[in-house]
């Protein structure tokens, strides 16, 4: 944690050096002593401290300075750090100005020059003031701050990326927090206004309207592979991919896992998973992801985030993975564990309002912004139920919109029981969203009761979508056999495919092997898979057994 700052200002460099020396001697172990030789440069220093989110405990300023005297400095500096103690160093002739400043500038004390010996004339006064300051001091947030507009898709993307990668951050909304606008002014400092969202780092660095890749590189996530070749490349970092990474690396395979957003996949965004074996009180999706990442890294797995795979090339005996940045990674065996994504609403205006009140998943990212609001959720499976329970802690009312007749066909009974017992969750069955309203942000919905045909318009600022299981496998067209919805065939299921051709082995495909030898699939993206966390983990671990058999076959 950064030490609180004592800022001393004097235009006489000899005096400035002397006072800084005495301050450092007495307080240097607990406070950071910072010097400035003018009021203007001191204000610039304070702006930098605000951007770094550091704290000032005390101003000690000379009165007689050109351009900006000590009282004028205090009057400008006090609003920036209102809790800081304010002390004026003055000559005897200026005591009247110092006394007036006690009332006008809320000065805490004034000291006469010279202050020798400091043990008698300086330290006792400052000790009392700093003791008072420390009594009410509360350490500021140390970490990343994101300044933006709640209704900005780019702001949402940055928050969601940080949250899903479990990077602590502080969100500051320019519409509701005056401090956010002050920080923007300090960053601009008489130059062009920064583009939002503005991401501020503890060391004072900043990013304006950044991509996820720029944020990742800044916070130290690995985005590039260390080697050109691996025994195993895993595409996707959900439960199946993480399990395969742990088992593969622990059994001696050089392994890299490529994830386009954050490890954990769709399960990682779940607010609570209560039916996973071995966790009787349940665990959150990000906790499961964190444990998996820690375990994988312990065995030497490289995890690239955020990186997107855009193609695969087969050049026997190698499988070559092409990344969005143009680089390539070679391997002997490739495991596809890309999972599924929420199905998008296709109503007019939905794309425009995505990130502006319409969200896919993202329960944990946006929950605090929904404090005391009435929000709507679309979906009737476990993910929707878990999100409803999580939102119920923040929102005044949570309404679940379910197209079918009940939750029993798609949701675990324990979740249904919890929802029934929660007063501020309401479930509307046979209900669909037929229209969304709003220009710059979501303002309302039109709901259809699909049994009676009756429609109703409701007001809301937030709609969360938890429907469907859509694989995004277009980048594999012409490479592996898929069903009509894009799920990947494997093992015995390949016989269903009219696209199964080019198999060049004397054996049948292994259980989780695709139509291309050496390319395997596990988890939700596999045709006819069971959409559960435990089954994804099981398939990921089982796939490694078949990877070993394949590697033995090709002599790797």
XYZ file of C-alpha atoms in Angstrom:
556
model
C 0.000 0.000 0.000
C 1.338 3.456 -0.914
C 2.263 5.677 2.000
C 0.140 8.797 2.570
C 1.846 11.942 1.271
C 3.146 15.007 3.060
C 3.511 17.762 0.474
C 5.798 20.702 1.195
C 5.991 23.782 -1.054
C 8.540 26.607 -1.090
C 10.061 28.642 -3.926
C 13.393 28.935 -2.044
C 15.212 25.725 -2.939
C 17.490 25.821 0.124
C 14.518 26.194 2.460
C 12.616 23.520 0.542
C 15.507 21.101 0.861
C 15.854 21.820 4.585
C 12.180 21.355 5.438
C 12.013 18.146 3.349
C 15.087 16.823 5.186
C 13.509 17.466 8.592
C 10.186 15.957 7.521
C 11.852 12.863 6.130
C 13.840 12.375 9.340
C 10.739 12.357 11.523
C 8.043 10.960 9.217
C 9.761 9.204 6.315
C 9.055 5.740 7.687
C 5.277 6.324 7.617
C 4.728 9.029 5.020
C 5.996 9.858 1.569
C 7.625 13.289 1.542
C 7.023 15.158 -1.725
C 8.462 18.579 -2.637
C 7.293 21.302 -5.011
C 8.936 24.663 -5.734
C 5.763 26.549 -6.667
C 2.044 26.492 -6.105
C 1.377 25.615 -9.749
C 3.728 22.632 -9.744
C 2.228 21.511 -6.423
C -1.270 21.532 -7.984
C 0.059 19.410 -10.874
C 1.529 16.992 -8.329
C -1.825 16.749 -6.556
C -3.583 15.987 -9.838
C -1.125 13.138 -10.452
C -1.729 11.831 -6.929
C -5.496 11.881 -7.541
C -5.073 9.958 -10.785
C -2.985 7.356 -8.915
C -5.593 7.344 -6.114
C -3.014 8.232 -3.480
C -3.772 10.190 -0.310
C -2.375 13.452 1.050
C -2.165 13.744 4.830
C -0.705 17.234 5.148
C 0.140 20.369 3.165
C 3.063 22.403 4.510
C 3.410 25.500 2.353
C 5.337 28.752 2.439
C 3.206 31.890 2.293
C 5.448 34.202 0.258
C 5.642 32.660 -3.211
C 5.286 34.448 -6.572
C 2.236 33.866 -8.793
C 0.431 31.762 -6.176
C 0.998 32.399 -2.472
C 0.497 29.832 0.266
C -3.082 30.792 1.139
C -4.091 30.739 -2.530
C -2.518 27.299 -2.881
C -4.399 25.983 0.136
C -7.678 27.323 -1.242
C -7.094 25.459 -4.539
C -5.715 22.268 -2.984
C -8.231 21.780 -0.192
C -11.159 20.691 -2.437
C -8.903 18.050 -3.999
C -7.959 16.527 -0.622
C -10.454 17.970 1.871
C -9.296 15.790 4.773
C -5.638 16.831 4.507
C -4.234 19.022 7.260
C -3.151 22.506 6.148
C -0.154 24.288 7.655
C 1.343 27.617 6.577
C 5.041 28.494 7.022
C 5.291 32.236 7.307
C 7.497 35.108 8.365
C 6.444 37.195 11.371
C 5.339 40.010 9.044
C 2.764 37.709 7.420
C 1.064 36.469 10.556
C -2.040 38.597 9.899
C -2.556 36.813 6.547
C -2.077 33.472 8.284
C -4.622 34.305 10.962
C -7.176 35.399 8.335
C -6.545 32.130 6.449
C -7.619 30.126 9.504
C -11.139 31.356 8.783
C -11.126 31.821 5.010
C -9.099 28.775 3.955
C -9.762 26.596 7.015
C -6.067 26.599 7.827
C -5.225 24.184 10.660
C -2.066 25.904 11.882
C 0.655 28.365 10.972
C 4.350 28.160 11.911
C 6.930 30.905 11.954
C 10.233 30.677 10.157
C 12.802 29.573 11.148
C 11.573 26.354 12.748
C 14.861 25.340 14.395
C 15.107 23.242 16.388
C 12.383 21.105 14.720
C 12.078 18.922 17.819
C 10.606 21.944 19.619
C 9.056 24.145 16.928
C 7.951 21.759 14.136
C 7.421 18.143 15.160
C 5.080 18.670 18.149
C 2.575 20.601 16.014
C 2.755 18.221 13.042
C 2.585 15.168 15.342
C -0.746 16.372 16.751
C -2.159 17.189 13.314
C -1.085 13.878 11.781
C -2.434 11.950 14.761
C -5.811 13.624 14.215
C -5.659 12.825 10.491
C -4.773 9.167 11.087
C -7.690 8.787 13.513
C -10.195 9.297 10.688
C -8.093 8.071 7.739
C -9.500 5.172 5.742
C -7.176 3.721 3.089
C -8.337 4.373 -0.456
C -9.000 1.626 -2.993
C -5.724 0.420 -4.460
C -6.104 -0.948 -7.943
C -7.734 -0.298 -11.275
C -10.452 2.335 -11.624
C -12.800 2.377 -14.591
C -14.458 5.711 -15.337
C -17.314 5.677 -17.794
C -20.998 5.818 -18.567
C -23.283 3.038 -17.355
C -24.989 2.958 -20.763
C -21.759 2.593 -22.753
C -21.176 -0.851 -24.346
C -17.428 -0.244 -24.228
C -17.584 0.498 -20.497
C -19.578 -2.690 -19.976
C -17.045 -4.724 -21.959
C -14.122 -3.440 -19.874
C -15.946 -4.118 -16.600
C -17.040 -7.563 -17.734
C -13.529 -8.479 -18.893
C -11.958 -7.432 -15.599
C -14.673 -9.106 -13.517
C -14.511 -12.398 -15.405
C -10.726 -12.447 -15.129
C -11.103 -11.725 -11.399
C -9.174 -8.471 -11.504
C -10.432 -6.119 -8.738
C -11.532 -2.726 -9.992
C -13.546 0.289 -8.913
C -16.331 1.479 -11.200
C -16.971 5.239 -11.318
C -20.047 6.426 -13.223
C -19.707 9.924 -14.680
C -23.467 10.429 -14.377
C -23.631 9.917 -10.616
C -20.149 10.502 -9.161
C -18.680 14.044 -9.219
C -15.270 12.576 -8.384
C -15.273 10.728 -11.710
C -15.586 13.989 -13.639
C -12.858 15.609 -11.542
C -10.502 12.751 -12.381
C -11.248 13.234 -16.079
C -10.290 16.909 -15.690
C -7.044 16.005 -13.926
C -6.134 13.530 -16.664
C -6.962 16.022 -19.414
C -5.033 18.878 -17.712
C -5.881 21.557 -20.270
C -5.588 19.117 -23.199
C -8.082 16.965 -25.119
C -10.732 15.251 -23.013
C -9.940 11.512 -22.723
C -12.202 9.020 -24.459
C -14.387 6.941 -22.160
C -14.140 4.495 -20.617
C -10.967 5.743 -18.982
C -9.023 3.033 -17.162
C -6.657 4.319 -14.462
C -3.930 2.136 -12.962
C -2.297 2.444 -9.554
C 1.010 3.613 -11.035
C -0.663 6.552 -12.793
C -0.849 4.949 -16.243
C -4.099 5.187 -18.163
C -5.902 3.669 -21.135
C -8.626 5.412 -23.106
C -11.448 3.346 -24.591
C -9.209 0.252 -24.571
C -9.699 -3.137 -26.162
C -9.666 -6.224 -23.955
C -6.249 -7.098 -25.370
C -4.816 -3.709 -24.355
C -6.173 -4.126 -20.827
C -4.835 -7.686 -20.632
C -1.336 -6.652 -21.658
C -1.361 -3.806 -19.147
C -2.400 -5.967 -16.196
C 0.069 -8.700 -17.060
C -2.090 -11.468 -18.505
C -0.269 -13.735 -20.942
C -1.408 -12.986 -24.479
C 1.320 -14.661 -26.553
C 2.584 -18.240 -26.561
C 6.139 -18.740 -25.330
C 6.911 -21.572 -27.757
C 6.041 -22.257 -31.405
C 5.119 -25.922 -30.770
C 3.162 -27.832 -28.118
C 2.060 -31.416 -27.613
C -1.483 -30.160 -26.955
C -3.355 -26.973 -27.817
C -6.712 -26.441 -26.107
C -9.140 -23.898 -27.576
C -11.545 -22.703 -24.880
C -11.076 -22.218 -21.159
C -14.362 -23.441 -19.679
C -14.677 -26.458 -17.354
C -13.827 -28.930 -20.161
C -10.801 -26.950 -21.328
C -9.470 -26.366 -17.815
C -9.890 -30.024 -16.883
C -8.074 -31.121 -20.034
C -5.286 -28.623 -19.327
C -4.808 -29.912 -15.787
C -4.809 -33.575 -16.792
C -2.707 -33.062 -19.898
C 0.013 -31.003 -18.237
C 0.072 -33.174 -15.124
C 0.759 -36.172 -17.382
C 3.710 -34.522 -19.071
C 2.198 -32.893 -22.160
C 3.418 -29.407 -23.068
C 0.070 -27.604 -23.056
C -1.268 -24.201 -24.008
C -4.879 -23.135 -23.504
C -6.331 -20.305 -25.616
C -9.344 -18.407 -24.275
C -10.974 -15.481 -26.048
C -12.458 -13.758 -22.996
C -11.800 -15.306 -19.572
C -11.150 -18.780 -18.113
C -14.281 -20.415 -16.731
C -16.484 -20.108 -19.802
C -20.222 -19.724 -19.350
C -19.979 -21.540 -16.015
C -17.461 -18.952 -14.829
C -20.111 -16.246 -14.978
C -22.526 -18.219 -12.778
C -23.145 -16.482 -9.471
C -23.662 -19.782 -7.641
C -23.253 -23.490 -8.482
C -24.745 -25.640 -5.746
C -24.907 -29.102 -7.313
C -21.230 -29.652 -8.097
C -19.828 -32.686 -6.307
C -17.512 -31.974 -3.388
C -18.828 -28.497 -2.537
C -21.768 -29.004 -0.161
C -22.332 -25.265 0.347
C -21.826 -24.513 -3.350
C -19.293 -22.224 -5.003
C -19.380 -19.375 -7.463
C -18.412 -19.809 -11.094
C -15.463 -17.461 -10.754
C -14.253 -19.399 -7.701
C -14.374 -22.617 -9.737
C -12.481 -20.882 -12.566
C -9.880 -19.454 -10.176
C -9.204 -22.876 -8.665
C -8.924 -24.436 -12.114
C -6.540 -21.760 -13.395
C -4.346 -22.036 -10.303
C -4.189 -25.811 -10.678
C -3.422 -25.645 -14.397
C -0.657 -23.077 -13.948
C 0.882 -25.166 -11.176
C 1.428 -27.908 -13.761
C 2.936 -25.463 -16.259
C -0.033 -24.769 -18.550
C 0.239 -21.545 -20.536
C -3.075 -19.675 -20.615
C -3.478 -17.061 -23.348
C -6.193 -14.473 -22.611
C -7.776 -12.826 -24.522
C -6.846 -14.544 -27.747
C -9.184 -15.745 -30.444
C -8.576 -18.709 -32.740
C -9.775 -17.979 -36.264
C -8.696 -21.087 -38.164
C -7.062 -24.502 -38.168
C -4.780 -25.997 -40.764
C -3.964 -29.718 -41.020
C -0.425 -30.522 -42.139
C 0.208 -34.091 -40.976
C 1.402 -34.893 -38.445
C 0.868 -31.332 -37.241
C -2.213 -29.291 -36.438
C -1.677 -25.546 -36.916
C -3.840 -23.061 -35.020
C -4.228 -19.575 -36.492
C -4.866 -16.666 -34.107
C -6.680 -13.409 -34.772
C -3.451 -11.421 -34.439
C -1.935 -13.370 -37.361
C 0.338 -15.625 -35.327
C 0.265 -19.433 -35.473
C 0.836 -22.208 -32.951
C 1.776 -25.747 -34.017
C 0.827 -28.886 -32.134
C 0.428 -32.634 -32.448
C -3.044 -32.749 -30.860
C -5.807 -30.145 -30.730
C -8.759 -30.127 -28.327
C -11.826 -28.027 -29.131
C -13.564 -26.953 -25.918
C -15.094 -23.658 -27.001
C -18.404 -24.189 -25.230
C -21.561 -22.337 -26.184
C -22.774 -18.752 -26.075
C -26.056 -17.115 -25.202
C -28.481 -16.926 -28.082
C -29.128 -13.354 -29.172
C -32.538 -11.736 -29.290
C -33.312 -10.759 -32.876
C -35.819 -8.003 -32.109
C -35.397 -4.549 -33.699
C -33.163 -2.357 -31.525
C -31.593 -5.203 -29.546
C -28.150 -4.885 -31.107
C -28.157 -1.117 -30.592
C -29.138 -1.483 -26.924
C -26.738 -4.331 -26.122
C -24.457 -3.011 -23.391
C -26.914 -0.140 -22.894
C -29.388 -2.013 -20.725
C -29.554 -5.334 -22.562
C -26.957 -7.834 -21.406
C -26.132 -11.468 -22.143
C -25.148 -13.147 -18.885
C -23.106 -10.537 -16.972
C -25.084 -10.868 -13.727
C -22.109 -10.237 -11.457
C -20.810 -7.341 -13.545
C -23.979 -5.246 -13.525
C -25.689 -6.238 -10.273
C -24.525 -3.228 -8.252
C -25.766 -0.848 -10.957
C -29.242 -2.341 -10.564
C -29.567 -1.403 -6.898
C -33.238 -0.854 -5.992
C -34.409 -1.215 -9.623
C -36.931 -3.543 -11.246
C -35.047 -5.802 -13.643
C -36.124 -8.542 -16.067
C -34.451 -11.858 -16.910
C -35.202 -14.012 -19.940
C -34.585 -17.728 -19.444
C -35.710 -20.711 -17.449
C -32.599 -22.871 -17.009
C -30.115 -23.027 -14.126
C -28.051 -20.038 -15.269
C -31.132 -17.826 -15.234
C -32.167 -19.147 -11.827
C -28.723 -18.558 -10.337
C -28.695 -15.029 -11.754
C -32.173 -14.305 -10.375
C -31.070 -15.344 -6.887
C -27.963 -13.169 -7.156
C -29.872 -10.121 -8.434
C -32.461 -10.482 -5.680
C -29.816 -9.244 -3.211
C -29.564 -5.921 -5.047
C -32.648 -5.214 -7.170
C -35.976 -4.210 -5.666
C -37.788 -6.670 -7.959
C -36.593 -9.443 -10.285
C -39.043 -10.729 -12.885
C -38.186 -13.901 -14.770
C -39.734 -14.293 -18.225
C -40.207 -17.951 -19.165
C -41.605 -18.957 -22.544
C -42.794 -22.390 -21.358
C -45.366 -23.473 -18.838
C -43.023 -23.858 -15.849
C -39.414 -24.036 -14.674
C -39.494 -27.746 -13.894
C -38.440 -28.952 -17.355
C -35.230 -26.934 -17.473
C -34.195 -25.968 -13.931
C -32.877 -27.947 -10.952
C -35.409 -28.371 -8.177
C -33.171 -26.785 -5.521
C -33.140 -23.554 -7.527
C -36.889 -23.634 -8.077
C -37.372 -23.983 -4.304
C -35.044 -21.049 -3.614
C -36.838 -18.843 -6.140
C -40.243 -19.746 -4.668
C -38.971 -18.720 -1.230
C -37.596 -15.335 -2.379
C -40.141 -12.543 -2.031
C -38.723 -10.171 -4.641
C -38.499 -12.730 -7.469
C -41.540 -13.154 -9.692
C -41.825 -15.785 -12.444
C -44.031 -15.070 -15.479
C -44.603 -18.233 -17.509
C -45.836 -18.338 -21.106
C -44.253 -14.890 -21.492
C -41.955 -13.568 -24.219
C -40.313 -10.252 -25.062
C -41.649 -8.965 -28.363
C -40.168 -5.449 -28.414
C -37.519 -3.371 -26.675
C -37.746 0.398 -26.198
C -35.227 3.197 -25.786
C -32.859 5.332 -27.845
C -29.583 5.687 -25.937
C -30.450 3.132 -23.257
C -33.165 0.599 -22.519
C -36.322 2.178 -21.099
C -38.936 -0.567 -21.452
C -40.178 -3.840 -22.927
C -43.284 -5.161 -24.600
C -44.269 -8.564 -23.203
C -46.505 -11.136 -24.884
C -48.547 -13.712 -22.972
C -48.270 -16.476 -25.577
C -51.373 -18.363 -24.401
C -53.816 -15.473 -24.482
C -52.067 -13.200 -27.008
C -52.307 -10.287 -24.575
C -49.471 -7.748 -24.657
C -48.207 -5.438 -21.926
C -45.612 -2.652 -21.919
C -43.385 -2.393 -18.843
C -40.711 0.080 -17.789
C -37.198 -1.152 -17.004
C -33.583 -0.140 -17.495
C -32.145 -3.668 -17.455
C -32.845 -6.888 -19.349
C -30.583 -9.907 -18.895
C -30.658 -12.766 -21.399
C -29.937 -16.368 -20.375
C -31.368 -18.399 -23.247
C -30.141 -20.944 -25.737
C -26.887 -22.727 -26.312
C -25.304 -21.494 -29.509
C -21.907 -22.811 -30.599
C -19.676 -20.398 -32.490
C -17.857 -22.798 -34.778
C -18.010 -21.083 -38.175
C -14.210 -20.859 -38.114
C -14.146 -24.679 -38.354
C -16.151 -24.846 -41.596
C -14.602 -27.357 -43.943
C -12.326 -28.746 -41.225
C -14.439 -30.923 -38.909
C -17.904 -32.429 -39.301
C -20.714 -30.524 -37.559
C -24.465 -30.850 -37.199
C -26.924 -28.295 -38.580
C -26.665 -26.108 -35.479
C -22.873 -26.063 -35.494
C -22.187 -28.620 -32.755
C -19.205 -30.862 -33.502
C -19.613 -34.570 -34.161
C -17.247 -36.994 -32.410
C -16.745 -40.732 -32.040
C -19.733 -42.892 -32.955
C -21.847 -39.793 -33.685
C -19.725 -39.168 -36.792
C -21.818 -41.792 -38.562
C -24.702 -39.290 -38.495
C -22.719 -36.839 -40.542
C -22.917 -36.633 -44.300
C -19.728 -34.601 -44.053
C -17.597 -37.415 -42.639
C -14.914 -37.918 -45.231
C -11.169 -38.077 -45.492
C -10.732 -40.348 -42.473
C -7.276 -41.827 -43.068
C -6.890 -44.264 -40.191
C -7.476 -48.029 -40.112
C -9.249 -47.662 -36.772
C -12.573 -46.088 -35.808
C -12.435 -42.539 -34.363
C -11.835 -42.395 -30.629
C -14.774 -41.520 -28.362
C -14.095 -37.745 -28.360
C -12.227 -37.525 -31.652
C -13.650 -35.452 -34.494
C -13.666 -36.257 -38.204
C -9.996 -35.202 -38.313
C -7.547 -37.550 -36.530
C -5.780 -35.718 -33.731
C -8.484 -33.067 -33.326
C -10.672 -33.789 -30.304
C -13.758 -32.134 -28.824
C -15.078 -31.919 -25.261
C -17.807 -30.127 -23.376
C -20.864 -28.203 -24.496
C -19.691 -27.683 -28.089
C -19.854 -31.452 -28.750
C -22.958 -32.821 -30.473
C -25.384 -34.354 -27.956
C -23.289 -33.370 -24.922
C -24.817 -33.017 -21.465
C -24.836 -29.311 -20.585
C -23.524 -29.578 -17.027
C -20.289 -28.420 -15.389
C -19.461 -31.891 -14.104
C -19.904 -33.512 -17.512
C -17.646 -30.866 -19.088
C -14.951 -31.575 -16.512
C -15.362 -35.300 -17.108
C -15.094 -35.011 -20.889
C -12.046 -32.756 -20.638
C -10.202 -35.245 -18.470
C -11.268 -38.266 -20.547
C -10.120 -36.573 -23.742
C -6.521 -36.655 -22.494
C -6.560 -40.458 -22.503
C -7.392 -40.422 -26.211
C -4.805 -37.701 -26.865
C -2.156 -40.014 -25.420
C -3.319 -42.858 -27.672
C -3.158 -40.593 -30.697
C 0.307 -39.290 -29.803
C 1.555 -42.869 -29.450
C 0.071 -43.616 -32.863
C 2.009 -40.812 -34.577
C 5.178 -41.505 -32.592
C 5.104 -38.219 -30.675
